[in-house]
PDB file of C-alpha atoms in Angstrom:
ATOM      1  CA  UNK I   1     177.690-169.095 -37.543  1.00 50.00           C
ATOM      2  CA  UNK I   2     179.516-166.042 -36.258  1.00 56.00           C
ATOM      3  CA  UNK I   3     182.076-164.316 -38.385  1.00 55.00           C
ATOM      4  CA  UNK I   4     185.239-165.549 -36.678  1.00 63.00           C
ATOM      5  CA  UNK I   5     188.754-166.202 -37.852  1.00 65.00           C
ATOM      6  CA  UNK I   6     188.151-169.940 -37.848  1.00 66.00           C
ATOM      7  CA  UNK I   7     185.013-169.664 -39.971  1.00 65.00           C
ATOM      8  CA  UNK I   8     186.748-167.536 -42.543  1.00 65.00           C
ATOM      9  CA  UNK I   9     189.631-169.998 -42.688  1.00 67.00           C
ATOM     10  CA  UNK I  10     187.157-172.890 -43.186  1.00 69.00           C
ATOM     11  CA  UNK I  11     185.425-171.040 -46.043  1.00 65.00           C
ATOM     12  CA  UNK I  12     188.717-170.432 -47.810  1.00 63.00           C
ATOM     13  CA  UNK I  13     189.653-174.108 -47.375  1.00 68.00           C
ATOM     14  CA  UNK I  14     186.315-175.290 -48.825  1.00 67.00           C
ATOM     15  CA  UNK I  15     186.666-172.988 -51.825  1.00 67.00           C
ATOM     16  CA  UNK I  16     190.189-174.301 -52.444  1.00 64.00           C
ATOM     17  CA  UNK I  17     188.976-177.899 -52.241  1.00 63.00           C
ATOM     18  CA  UNK I  18     186.104-177.101 -54.690  1.00 62.00           C
ATOM     19  CA  UNK I  19     188.489-175.651 -57.250  1.00 58.00           C
ATOM     20  CA  UNK I  20     190.791-178.639 -56.827  1.00 61.00           C
ATOM     21  CA  UNK I  21     187.906-181.068 -57.458  1.00 58.00           C
ATOM     22  CA  UNK I  22     186.773-179.119 -60.507  1.00 56.00           C
ATOM     23  CA  UNK I  23     190.306-179.227 -61.922  1.00 55.00           C
ATOM     24  CA  UNK I  24     190.624-182.978 -61.294  1.00 53.00           C
ATOM     25  CA  UNK I  25     187.179-183.616 -62.854  1.00 53.00           C
ATOM     26  CA  UNK I  26     187.963-181.639 -66.004  1.00 49.00           C
ATOM     27  CA  UNK I  27     191.347-183.305 -66.504  1.00 54.00           C
ATOM     28  CA  UNK I  28     190.003-186.769 -65.800  1.00 53.00           C
ATOM     29  CA  UNK I  29     187.242-186.632 -68.386  1.00 49.00           C
ATOM     30  CA  UNK I  30     185.177-189.830 -68.488  1.00 49.00           C
ATOM     31  CA  UNK I  31     187.654-191.493 -66.054  1.00 55.00           C
ATOM     32  CA  UNK I  32     187.302-188.717 -63.522  1.00 53.00           C
ATOM     33  CA  UNK I  33     187.568-189.998 -59.906  1.00 57.00           C
ATOM     34  CA  UNK I  34     184.615-187.808 -58.971  1.00 52.00           C
ATOM     35  CA  UNK I  35     182.338-189.242 -61.692  1.00 50.00           C
ATOM     36  CA  UNK I  36     180.538-191.462 -59.215  1.00 56.00           C
ATOM     37  CA  UNK I  37     179.833-188.537 -56.937  1.00 54.00           C
ATOM     38  CA  UNK I  38     178.508-186.583 -59.875  1.00 45.00           C
ATOM     39  CA  UNK I  39     176.107-189.431 -60.764  1.00 46.00           C
ATOM     40  CA  UNK I  40     174.916-189.521 -57.153  1.00 45.00           C
ATOM     41  CA  UNK I  41     174.303-185.808 -57.263  1.00 44.00           C
ATOM     42  CA  UNK I  42     172.378-186.177 -60.493  1.00 41.00           C
ATOM     43  CA  UNK I  43     170.226-188.868 -58.919  1.00 43.00           C
ATOM     44  CA  UNK I  44     169.495-186.688 -55.921  1.00 42.00           C
ATOM     45  CA  UNK I  45     168.987-183.357 -57.588  1.00 41.00           C
ATOM     46  CA  UNK I  46     167.546-184.596 -60.951  1.00 40.00           C
ATOM     47  CA  UNK I  47     163.903-184.801 -59.816  1.00 43.00           C
ATOM     48  CA  UNK I  48     164.193-181.319 -58.385  1.00 42.00           C
ATOM     49  CA  UNK I  49     165.475-179.992 -61.718  1.00 38.00           C
ATOM     50  CA  UNK I  50     162.633-181.719 -63.564  1.00 41.00           C
ATOM     51  CA  UNK I  51     160.086-180.187 -61.260  1.00 46.00           C
ATOM     52  CA  UNK I  52     161.528-176.744 -61.747  1.00 40.00           C
ATOM     53  CA  UNK I  53     161.680-177.305 -65.528  1.00 40.00           C
ATOM     54  CA  UNK I  54     158.020-178.388 -65.551  1.00 44.00           C
ATOM     55  CA  UNK I  55     157.110-175.100 -64.003  1.00 47.00           C
ATOM     56  CA  UNK I  56     159.238-173.152 -66.408  1.00 41.00           C
ATOM     57  CA  UNK I  57     158.292-175.057 -69.631  1.00 41.00           C
ATOM     58  CA  UNK I  58     154.891-173.337 -70.182  1.00 45.00           C
ATOM     59  CA  UNK I  59     156.618-169.985 -70.156  1.00 40.00           C
ATOM     60  CA  UNK I  60     159.315-171.309 -72.480  1.00 40.00           C
ATOM     61  CA  UNK I  61     156.674-172.750 -74.774  1.00 45.00           C
ATOM     62  CA  UNK I  62     154.880-169.438 -74.902  1.00 41.00           C
ATOM     63  CA  UNK I  63     158.122-167.682 -75.803  1.00 36.00           C
ATOM     64  CA  UNK I  64     158.795-170.308 -78.499  1.00 40.00           C
ATOM     65  CA  UNK I  65     155.267-169.868 -79.833  1.00 42.00           C
ATOM     66  CA  UNK I  66     155.769-166.123 -80.117  1.00 38.00           C
ATOM     67  CA  UNK I  67     159.159-166.648 -81.734  1.00 37.00           C
ATOM     68  CA  UNK I  68     157.785-169.257 -84.215  1.00 43.00           C
ATOM     69  CA  UNK I  69     154.561-167.391 -85.026  1.00 43.00           C
ATOM     70  CA  UNK I  70     156.307-165.478 -87.782  1.00 47.00           C
ATOM     71  CA  UNK I  71     157.526-168.740 -89.321  1.00 51.00           C
ATOM     72  CA  UNK I  72     154.012-170.235 -89.197  1.00 52.00           C
ATOM     73  CA  UNK I  73     152.596-167.104 -90.790  1.00 58.00           C
ATOM     74  CA  UNK I  74     155.129-167.374 -93.614  1.00 64.00           C
ATOM     75  CA  UNK I  75     154.335-171.077 -94.052  1.00 59.00           C
ATOM     76  CA  UNK I  76     150.605-170.356 -94.152  1.00 62.00           C
ATOM     77  CA  UNK I  77     151.129-167.633 -96.730  1.00 67.00           C
ATOM     78  CA  UNK I  78     153.233-170.019 -98.802  1.00 64.00           C
ATOM     79  CA  UNK I  79     150.570-172.718 -98.640  1.00 59.00           C
ATOM     80  CA  UNK I  80     147.876-170.242 -99.631  1.00 63.00           C
ATOM     81  CA  UNK I  81     149.988-169.195-102.601  1.00 67.00           C
ATOM     82  CA  UNK I  82     150.518-172.822-103.612  1.00 57.00           C
ATOM     83  CA  UNK I  83     146.774-173.455-103.370  1.00 57.00           C
ATOM     84  CA  UNK I  84     146.078-170.445-105.569  1.00 60.00           C
ATOM     85  CA  UNK I  85     148.568-171.751-108.125  1.00 59.00           C
ATOM     86  CA  UNK I  86     146.961-175.190-107.994  1.00 51.00           C
ATOM     87  CA  UNK I  87     143.505-173.709-108.503  1.00 54.00           C
ATOM     88  CA  UNK I  88     144.800-171.730-111.466  1.00 57.00           C
ATOM     89  CA  UNK I  89     146.285-174.869-113.001  1.00 52.00           C
ATOM     90  CA  UNK I  90     143.041-176.747-112.422  1.00 48.00           C
ATOM     91  CA  UNK I  91     141.155-173.882-114.011  1.00 51.00           C
ATOM     92  CA  UNK I  92     143.275-174.179-117.134  1.00 58.00           C
ATOM     93  CA  UNK I  93     142.853-177.942-117.269  1.00 69.00           C
ATOM     94  CA  UNK I  94     140.286-177.751-120.056  1.00 70.00           C
ATOM     95  CA  UNK I  95     142.700-175.746-122.172  1.00 72.00           C
ATOM     96  CA  UNK I  96     145.512-178.205-121.499  1.00 77.00           C
ATOM     97  CA  UNK I  97     143.303-181.124-122.433  1.00 82.00           C
ATOM     98  CA  UNK I  98     142.247-179.297-125.603  1.00 84.00           C
ATOM     99  CA  UNK I  99     145.870-178.731-126.601  1.00 84.00           C
ATOM    100  CA  UNK I 100     146.775-182.338-125.932  1.00 86.00           C
ATOM    101  CA  UNK I 101     143.889-183.430-128.124  1.00 89.00           C
ATOM    102  CA  UNK I 102     144.972-181.054-130.907  1.00 90.00           C
ATOM    103  CA  UNK I 103     148.542-182.313-130.679  1.00 90.00           C
ATOM    104  CA  UNK I 104     147.370-185.916-130.786  1.00 90.00           C
ATOM    105  CA  UNK I 105     145.314-185.393-133.952  1.00 93.00           C
ATOM    106  CA  UNK I 106     148.167-183.399-135.534  1.00 93.00           C
ATOM    107  CA  UNK I 107     150.671-186.186-134.915  1.00 93.00           C
ATOM    108  CA  UNK I 108     148.198-188.740-136.249  1.00 93.00           C
ATOM    109  CA  UNK I 109     147.695-186.781-139.473  1.00 94.00           C
ATOM    110  CA  UNK I 110     151.439-186.232-139.867  1.00 94.00           C
ATOM    111  CA  UNK I 111     152.060-189.938-139.351  1.00 93.00           C
ATOM    112  CA  UNK I 112     149.477-190.981-141.930  1.00 94.00           C
ATOM    113  CA  UNK I 113     150.887-188.564-144.501  1.00 94.00           C
ATOM    114  CA  UNK I 114     154.528-189.197-143.541  1.00 94.00           C
ATOM    115  CA  UNK I 115     155.094-185.472-143.074  1.00 95.00           C
ATOM    116  CA  UNK I 116     158.080-184.345-141.053  1.00 94.00           C
ATOM    117  CA  UNK I 117     156.673-181.503-138.969  1.00 94.00           C
ATOM    118  CA  UNK I 118     157.829-178.901-136.465  1.00 94.00           C
ATOM    119  CA  UNK I 119     155.176-178.296-133.841  1.00 93.00           C
ATOM    120  CA  UNK I 120     154.234-174.674-133.162  1.00 94.00           C
ATOM    121  CA  UNK I 121     151.749-172.562-131.297  1.00 93.00           C
ATOM    122  CA  UNK I 122     149.806-169.604-132.628  1.00 94.00           C
ATOM    123  CA  UNK I 123     150.863-166.557-130.601  1.00 93.00           C
ATOM    124  CA  UNK I 124     149.341-163.763-132.679  1.00 91.00           C
ATOM    125  CA  UNK I 125     146.638-163.057-135.241  1.00 86.00           C
ATOM    126  CA  UNK I 126     145.810-160.179-137.526  1.00 76.00           C
ATOM    127  CA  UNK I 127     147.072-158.269-140.494  1.00 59.00           C
ATOM    128  CA  UNK I 128     150.778-158.485-141.184  1.00 49.00           C
ATOM    129  CA  UNK I 129     152.682-157.105-144.150  1.00 50.00           C
ATOM    130  CA  UNK I 130     149.496-156.308-146.070  1.00 53.00           C
ATOM    131  CA  UNK I 131     147.826-159.690-145.592  1.00 50.00           C
ATOM    132  CA  UNK I 132     144.302-159.832-144.228  1.00 75.00           C
ATOM    133  CA  UNK I 133     144.242-163.324-142.745  1.00 92.00           C
ATOM    134  CA  UNK I 134     147.499-164.235-141.000  1.00 94.00           C
ATOM    135  CA  UNK I 135     148.777-165.772-137.790  1.00 94.00           C
ATOM    136  CA  UNK I 136     152.145-165.634-136.073  1.00 95.00           C
ATOM    137  CA  UNK I 137     153.859-168.800-134.823  1.00 95.00           C
ATOM    138  CA  UNK I 138     156.383-169.175-132.019  1.00 93.00           C
ATOM    139  CA  UNK I 139     158.962-170.872-134.281  1.00 94.00           C
ATOM    140  CA  UNK I 140     161.358-169.345-136.763  1.00 95.00           C
ATOM    141  CA  UNK I 141     164.678-169.658-138.568  1.00 96.00           C
ATOM    142  CA  UNK I 142     166.367-171.033-135.455  1.00 95.00           C
ATOM    143  CA  UNK I 143     163.909-173.955-135.610  1.00 93.00           C
ATOM    144  CA  UNK I 144     164.562-174.710-139.279  1.00 94.00           C
ATOM    145  CA  UNK I 145     161.513-172.844-140.598  1.00 96.00           C
ATOM    146  CA  UNK I 146     161.783-171.364-144.079  1.00 96.00           C
ATOM    147  CA  UNK I 147     159.576-169.336-146.371  1.00 96.00           C
ATOM    148  CA  UNK I 148     156.980-171.244-148.437  1.00 97.00           C
ATOM    149  CA  UNK I 149     156.560-174.203-146.114  1.00 97.00           C
ATOM    150  CA  UNK I 150     153.173-175.877-145.694  1.00 97.00           C
ATOM    151  CA  UNK I 151     151.360-175.359-142.388  1.00 98.00           C
ATOM    152  CA  UNK I 152     148.692-177.789-141.198  1.00 97.00           C
ATOM    153  CA  UNK I 153     146.927-178.958-138.081  1.00 96.00           C
ATOM    154  CA  UNK I 154     145.050-182.097-137.124  1.00 95.00           C
ATOM    155  CA  UNK I 155     142.140-181.144-139.411  1.00 96.00           C
ATOM    156  CA  UNK I 156     143.985-180.226-142.596  1.00 97.00           C
ATOM    157  CA  UNK I 157     145.530-177.336-144.509  1.00 98.00           C
ATOM    158  CA  UNK I 158     146.119-174.145-142.492  1.00 98.00           C
ATOM    159  CA  UNK I 159     148.249-172.100-144.874  1.00 97.00           C
ATOM    160  CA  UNK I 160     151.831-171.399-145.905  1.00 97.00           C
ATOM    161  CA  UNK I 161     154.768-169.587-144.332  1.00 97.00           C
ATOM    162  CA  UNK I 162     155.362-166.158-145.847  1.00 95.00           C
ATOM    163  CA  UNK I 163     157.825-164.434-143.528  1.00 94.00           C
ATOM    164  CA  UNK I 164     160.426-165.910-141.190  1.00 96.00           C
ATOM    165  CA  UNK I 165     162.194-164.220-138.301  1.00 95.00           C
ATOM    166  CA  UNK I 166     164.766-165.667-135.907  1.00 95.00           C
ATOM    167  CA  UNK I 167     162.129-166.975-133.494  1.00 94.00           C
ATOM    168  CA  UNK I 168     158.758-166.358-135.181  1.00 95.00           C
ATOM    169  CA  UNK I 169     157.063-166.935-138.526  1.00 95.00           C
ATOM    170  CA  UNK I 170     154.059-165.401-140.292  1.00 95.00           C
ATOM    171  CA  UNK I 171     151.547-167.732-141.944  1.00 96.00           C
ATOM    172  CA  UNK I 172     149.136-166.712-144.700  1.00 95.00           C
ATOM    173  CA  UNK I 173     145.918-168.606-143.999  1.00 96.00           C
ATOM    174  CA  UNK I 174     144.177-170.615-146.696  1.00 97.00           C
ATOM    175  CA  UNK I 175     141.040-168.447-146.488  1.00 95.00           C
ATOM    176  CA  UNK I 176     142.905-165.248-147.388  1.00 94.00           C
ATOM    177  CA  UNK I 177     141.805-163.738-150.745  1.00 93.00           C
ATOM    178  CA  UNK I 178     145.440-163.755-151.890  1.00 93.00           C
ATOM    179  CA  UNK I 179     145.848-167.450-151.122  1.00 96.00           C
ATOM    180  CA  UNK I 180     145.762-170.064-153.917  1.00 96.00           C
ATOM    181  CA  UNK I 181     146.550-173.764-153.732  1.00 97.00           C
ATOM    182  CA  UNK I 182     146.338-176.582-156.270  1.00 97.00           C
ATOM    183  CA  UNK I 183     143.757-179.238-155.388  1.00 97.00           C
ATOM    184  CA  UNK I 184     142.881-182.763-156.424  1.00 96.00           C
ATOM    185  CA  UNK I 185     139.496-184.381-155.920  1.00 96.00           C
ATOM    186  CA  UNK I 186     139.193-187.675-154.131  1.00 95.00           C
ATOM    187  CA  UNK I 187     138.386-190.586-156.406  1.00 89.00           C
ATOM    188  CA  UNK I 188     138.284-188.981-159.858  1.00 91.00           C
ATOM    189  CA  UNK I 189     141.540-186.970-159.478  1.00 93.00           C
ATOM    190  CA  UNK I 190     140.050-183.838-161.050  1.00 95.00           C
ATOM    191  CA  UNK I 191     142.476-180.940-160.642  1.00 96.00           C
ATOM    192  CA  UNK I 192     141.696-177.367-159.744  1.00 96.00           C
ATOM    193  CA  UNK I 193     142.779-174.266-157.865  1.00 97.00           C
ATOM    194  CA  UNK I 194     141.288-173.203-154.536  1.00 97.00           C
ATOM    195  CA  UNK I 195     141.238-169.554-153.460  1.00 96.00           C
ATOM    196  CA  UNK I 196     140.328-168.020-150.118  1.00 95.00           C
ATOM    197  CA  UNK I 197     137.275-165.809-149.612  1.00 94.00           C
ATOM    198  CA  UNK I 198     137.687-164.665-146.039  1.00 91.00           C
ATOM    199  CA  UNK I 199     134.945-166.004-143.804  1.00 90.00           C
ATOM    200  CA  UNK I 200     133.146-167.617-146.750  1.00 93.00           C
ATOM    201  CA  UNK I 201     133.722-171.017-148.350  1.00 96.00           C
ATOM    202  CA  UNK I 202     136.791-171.584-150.529  1.00 97.00           C
ATOM    203  CA  UNK I 203     136.242-171.074-154.241  1.00 96.00           C
ATOM    204  CA  UNK I 204     137.602-173.851-156.449  1.00 96.00           C
ATOM    205  CA  UNK I 205     137.960-173.676-160.215  1.00 94.00           C
ATOM    206  CA  UNK I 206     138.174-177.159-161.720  1.00 94.00           C
ATOM    207  CA  UNK I 207     140.207-177.388-164.919  1.00 92.00           C
ATOM    208  CA  UNK I 208     137.631-179.742-166.425  1.00 91.00           C
ATOM    209  CA  UNK I 209     134.405-177.830-167.072  1.00 88.00           C
ATOM    210  CA  UNK I 210     132.508-181.103-167.546  1.00 87.00           C
ATOM    211  CA  UNK I 211     133.753-182.825-164.429  1.00 89.00           C
ATOM    212  CA  UNK I 212     131.145-184.740-162.490  1.00 90.00           C
ATOM    213  CA  UNK I 213     131.034-183.287-158.989  1.00 92.00           C
ATOM    214  CA  UNK I 214     128.494-183.526-156.212  1.00 92.00           C
ATOM    215  CA  UNK I 215     128.001-182.089-152.771  1.00 94.00           C
ATOM    216  CA  UNK I 216     130.103-183.872-150.185  1.00 94.00           C
ATOM    217  CA  UNK I 217     133.022-184.675-152.500  1.00 95.00           C
ATOM    218  CA  UNK I 218     136.399-184.082-150.847  1.00 97.00           C
ATOM    219  CA  UNK I 219     139.598-182.373-151.933  1.00 97.00           C
ATOM    220  CA  UNK I 220     143.269-182.562-150.948  1.00 97.00           C
ATOM    221  CA  UNK I 221     146.305-180.522-151.963  1.00 97.00           C
ATOM    222  CA  UNK I 222     147.825-181.481-155.291  1.00 95.00           C
ATOM    223  CA  UNK I 223     151.331-180.472-154.251  1.00 93.00           C
ATOM    224  CA  UNK I 224     153.869-178.087-155.727  1.00 93.00           C
ATOM    225  CA  UNK I 225     157.096-178.593-157.598  1.00 92.00           C
ATOM    226  CA  UNK I 226     159.791-179.594-155.112  1.00 92.00           C
ATOM    227  CA  UNK I 227     156.992-179.614-152.473  1.00 94.00           C
ATOM    228  CA  UNK I 228     157.182-175.841-151.959  1.00 93.00           C
ATOM    229  CA  UNK I 229     154.988-174.201-150.924  1.00 96.00           C
ATOM    230  CA  UNK I 230     152.604-177.159-150.701  1.00 97.00           C
ATOM    231  CA  UNK I 231     153.129-180.822-150.028  1.00 97.00           C
ATOM    232  CA  UNK I 232     150.593-183.263-151.537  1.00 97.00           C
ATOM    233  CA  UNK I 233     147.721-185.029-149.843  1.00 96.00           C
ATOM    234  CA  UNK I 234     146.799-182.508-147.135  1.00 97.00           C
ATOM    235  CA  UNK I 235     143.004-182.414-146.584  1.00 97.00           C
ATOM    236  CA  UNK I 236     141.456-179.157-147.849  1.00 98.00           C
ATOM    237  CA  UNK I 237     137.692-179.506-147.422  1.00 97.00           C
ATOM    238  CA  UNK I 238     134.375-180.840-148.744  1.00 97.00           C
ATOM    239  CA  UNK I 239     132.228-179.542-151.594  1.00 96.00           C
ATOM    240  CA  UNK I 240     129.252-177.600-150.256  1.00 96.00           C
ATOM    241  CA  UNK I 241     127.898-176.213-153.536  1.00 94.00           C
ATOM    242  CA  UNK I 242     128.432-176.709-157.258  1.00 93.00           C
ATOM    243  CA  UNK I 243     127.708-173.990-159.769  1.00 89.00           C
ATOM    244  CA  UNK I 244     125.674-175.216-162.751  1.00 82.00           C
ATOM    245  CA  UNK I 245     127.891-175.862-165.720  1.00 70.00           C
ATOM    246  CA  UNK I 246     127.603-173.052-168.228  1.00 63.00           C
ATOM    247  CA  UNK I 247     129.614-174.737-170.923  1.00 65.00           C
ATOM    248  CA  UNK I 248     132.794-172.903-169.850  1.00 73.00           C
ATOM    249  CA  UNK I 249     136.284-174.246-169.785  1.00 79.00           C
ATOM    250  CA  UNK I 250     136.250-174.556-165.986  1.00 83.00           C
ATOM    251  CA  UNK I 251     133.728-175.473-163.337  1.00 89.00           C
ATOM    252  CA  UNK I 252     133.244-173.580-160.078  1.00 93.00           C
ATOM    253  CA  UNK I 253     132.867-175.275-156.716  1.00 94.00           C
ATOM    254  CA  UNK I 254     132.490-173.940-153.204  1.00 96.00           C
ATOM    255  CA  UNK I 255     134.329-175.905-150.564  1.00 97.00           C
ATOM    256  CA  UNK I 256     133.911-175.828-146.783  1.00 97.00           C
ATOM    257  CA  UNK I 257     137.445-176.116-145.333  1.00 97.00           C
ATOM    258  CA  UNK I 258     138.230-178.689-142.696  1.00 97.00           C
ATOM    259  CA  UNK I 259     140.153-176.118-140.657  1.00 97.00           C
ATOM    260  CA  UNK I 260     138.455-173.485-138.511  1.00 95.00           C
ATOM    261  CA  UNK I 261     140.624-170.428-139.186  1.00 94.00           C
ATOM    262  CA  UNK I 262     139.197-168.484-136.265  1.00 90.00           C
ATOM    263  CA  UNK I 263     140.117-171.218-133.790  1.00 90.00           C
ATOM    264  CA  UNK I 264     143.793-172.018-134.279  1.00 94.00           C
ATOM    265  CA  UNK I 265     146.215-172.974-131.531  1.00 93.00           C
ATOM    266  CA  UNK I 266     148.517-175.965-132.099  1.00 93.00           C
ATOM    267  CA  UNK I 267     149.811-176.361-135.675  1.00 95.00           C
ATOM    268  CA  UNK I 268     152.654-178.050-137.504  1.00 95.00           C
ATOM    269  CA  UNK I 269     155.053-176.698-140.113  1.00 96.00           C
ATOM    270  CA  UNK I 270     156.070-179.327-142.670  1.00 96.00           C
ATOM    271  CA  UNK I 271     159.863-179.240-142.663  1.00 95.00           C
ATOM    272  CA  UNK I 272     160.227-182.540-144.524  1.00 94.00           C
ATOM    273  CA  UNK I 273     157.947-183.612-147.379  1.00 95.00           C
ATOM    274  CA  UNK I 274     156.791-187.224-147.718  1.00 94.00           C
ATOM    275  CA  UNK I 275     158.831-189.446-150.004  1.00 92.00           C
ATOM    276  CA  UNK I 276     155.614-190.675-151.602  1.00 93.00           C
ATOM    277  CA  UNK I 277     152.368-188.849-152.380  1.00 94.00           C
ATOM    278  CA  UNK I 278     149.895-189.992-149.721  1.00 95.00           C
ATOM    279  CA  UNK I 279     147.021-189.242-152.113  1.00 93.00           C
ATOM    280  CA  UNK I 280     143.711-189.732-150.213  1.00 92.00           C
ATOM    281  CA  UNK I 281     145.029-191.668-147.222  1.00 93.00           C
ATOM    282  CA  UNK I 282     145.123-188.627-144.934  1.00 93.00           C
ATOM    283  CA  UNK I 283     141.453-187.759-145.443  1.00 94.00           C
ATOM    284  CA  UNK I 284     139.261-188.529-142.429  1.00 89.00           C
ATOM    285  CA  UNK I 285     137.127-191.619-142.566  1.00 82.00           C
ATOM    286  CA  UNK I 286     133.765-191.040-144.147  1.00 78.00           C
ATOM    287  CA  UNK I 287     130.889-191.228-141.666  1.00 71.00           C
ATOM    288  CA  UNK I 288     128.857-194.376-142.037  1.00 68.00           C
ATOM    289  CA  UNK I 289     125.177-193.766-142.831  1.00 65.00           C
ATOM    290  CA  UNK I 290     122.877-194.600-139.967  1.00 66.00           C
ATOM    291  CA  UNK I 291     120.684-197.544-140.955  1.00 67.00           C
ATOM    292  CA  UNK I 292     116.957-196.892-140.901  1.00 70.00           C
ATOM    293  CA  UNK I 293     115.207-199.585-138.871  1.00 68.00           C
ATOM    294  CA  UNK I 294     112.545-201.558-140.700  1.00 66.00           C
ATOM    295  CA  UNK I 295     109.362-202.262-138.765  1.00 66.00           C
ATOM    296  CA  UNK I 296     107.283-205.259-139.832  1.00 66.00           C
ATOM    297  CA  UNK I 297     103.663-205.371-138.663  1.00 66.00           C
ATOM    298  CA  UNK I 298     102.006-208.792-138.523  1.00 67.00           C
ATOM    299  CA  UNK I 299      98.202-208.891-138.250  1.00 65.00           C
ATOM    300  CA  UNK I 300      96.787-211.810-136.295  1.00 67.00           C
ATOM    301  CA  UNK I 301      93.119-212.551-137.219  1.00 64.00           C
ATOM    302  CA  UNK I 302      90.533-212.823-134.444  1.00 62.00           C
ATOM    303  CA  UNK I 303      88.996-216.267-133.773  1.00 62.00           C
ATOM    304  CA  UNK I 304      85.523-214.872-134.709  1.00 63.00           C
ATOM    305  CA  UNK I 305      86.740-213.516-138.006  1.00 56.00           C
ATOM    306  CA  UNK I 306      86.169-215.782-141.043  1.00 58.00           C
ATOM    307  CA  UNK I 307      88.922-216.428-143.496  1.00 53.00           C
ATOM    308  CA  UNK I 308      87.644-213.815-145.945  1.00 54.00           C
ATOM    309  CA  UNK I 309      87.779-211.133-143.224  1.00 49.00           C
ATOM    310  CA  UNK I 310      83.997-210.540-143.353  1.00 52.00           C
ATOM    311  CA  UNK I 311      82.004-210.487-140.157  1.00 51.00           C
ATOM    312  CA  UNK I 312      79.139-213.052-140.233  1.00 49.00           C
ATOM    313  CA  UNK I 313      75.669-211.740-139.622  1.00 48.00           C
ATOM    314  CA  UNK I 314      74.153-212.776-136.347  1.00 46.00           C
ATOM    315  CA  UNK I 315      70.995-214.900-136.654  1.00 43.00           C
TER     316      UNK I 315
END
């Protein structure tokens, strides 16, 4: 088409009509009189748009992949971190199971003795304030802990509280040379005093020098006045050796404690004493002796053997 006056006039007219249609379409909204024409145009030109989009999509996907690669890297790093945390938790599973077992036996002992306890964890060991055998607990005055309270675990007597801070407490262990506790023997109720000897057995001086004692006998705490520092009935240990009686006023025993003082973790501080002395009820059940099987041998005589067991001489 040549550039004439008529052609320029037609172009201006078409542009004016286009703007008029756009204005009518915008103002009409969903009821626009040109809606049908728009749908027809979509039907005609839609496949063309889809074809063009199909050619463009791979490029768009590549751009999206580059844009999202940082996000995937962060997600992968997060997953790797979560896996490492999971592996660490699985690695500490044995320790968790050990603590749960210790807590279970502690609660069982406390229930049998009717001791009101405050659970605690050992967070430090070593000398403190001149004591040789001590541990530090993660409970203190804020938790109701006071000086001269009994400390035990699921096995028996651990020690007594000597120093209390706002959030921690120091415990003097029962095997410390400065530690002394009143004891009572199971069954015959013989009284004595047990003292620590470090990594050796506890030394017990019975008040009755003629008391009948044997290896394997068991002792519990006798208890203190007003239950401080010791509540009654806490298992102490078993007799491992008895010194021969020398006619003295006391008798010396050596007792293997129930508690392993080098392997302490979960313990309980007795914040409420039992209303009644549990006596021997908290002691573990005695192991039952293994029966020795009896074998009976029955001899069946041979048919050729006479009644008197003598072989007959052959003729």
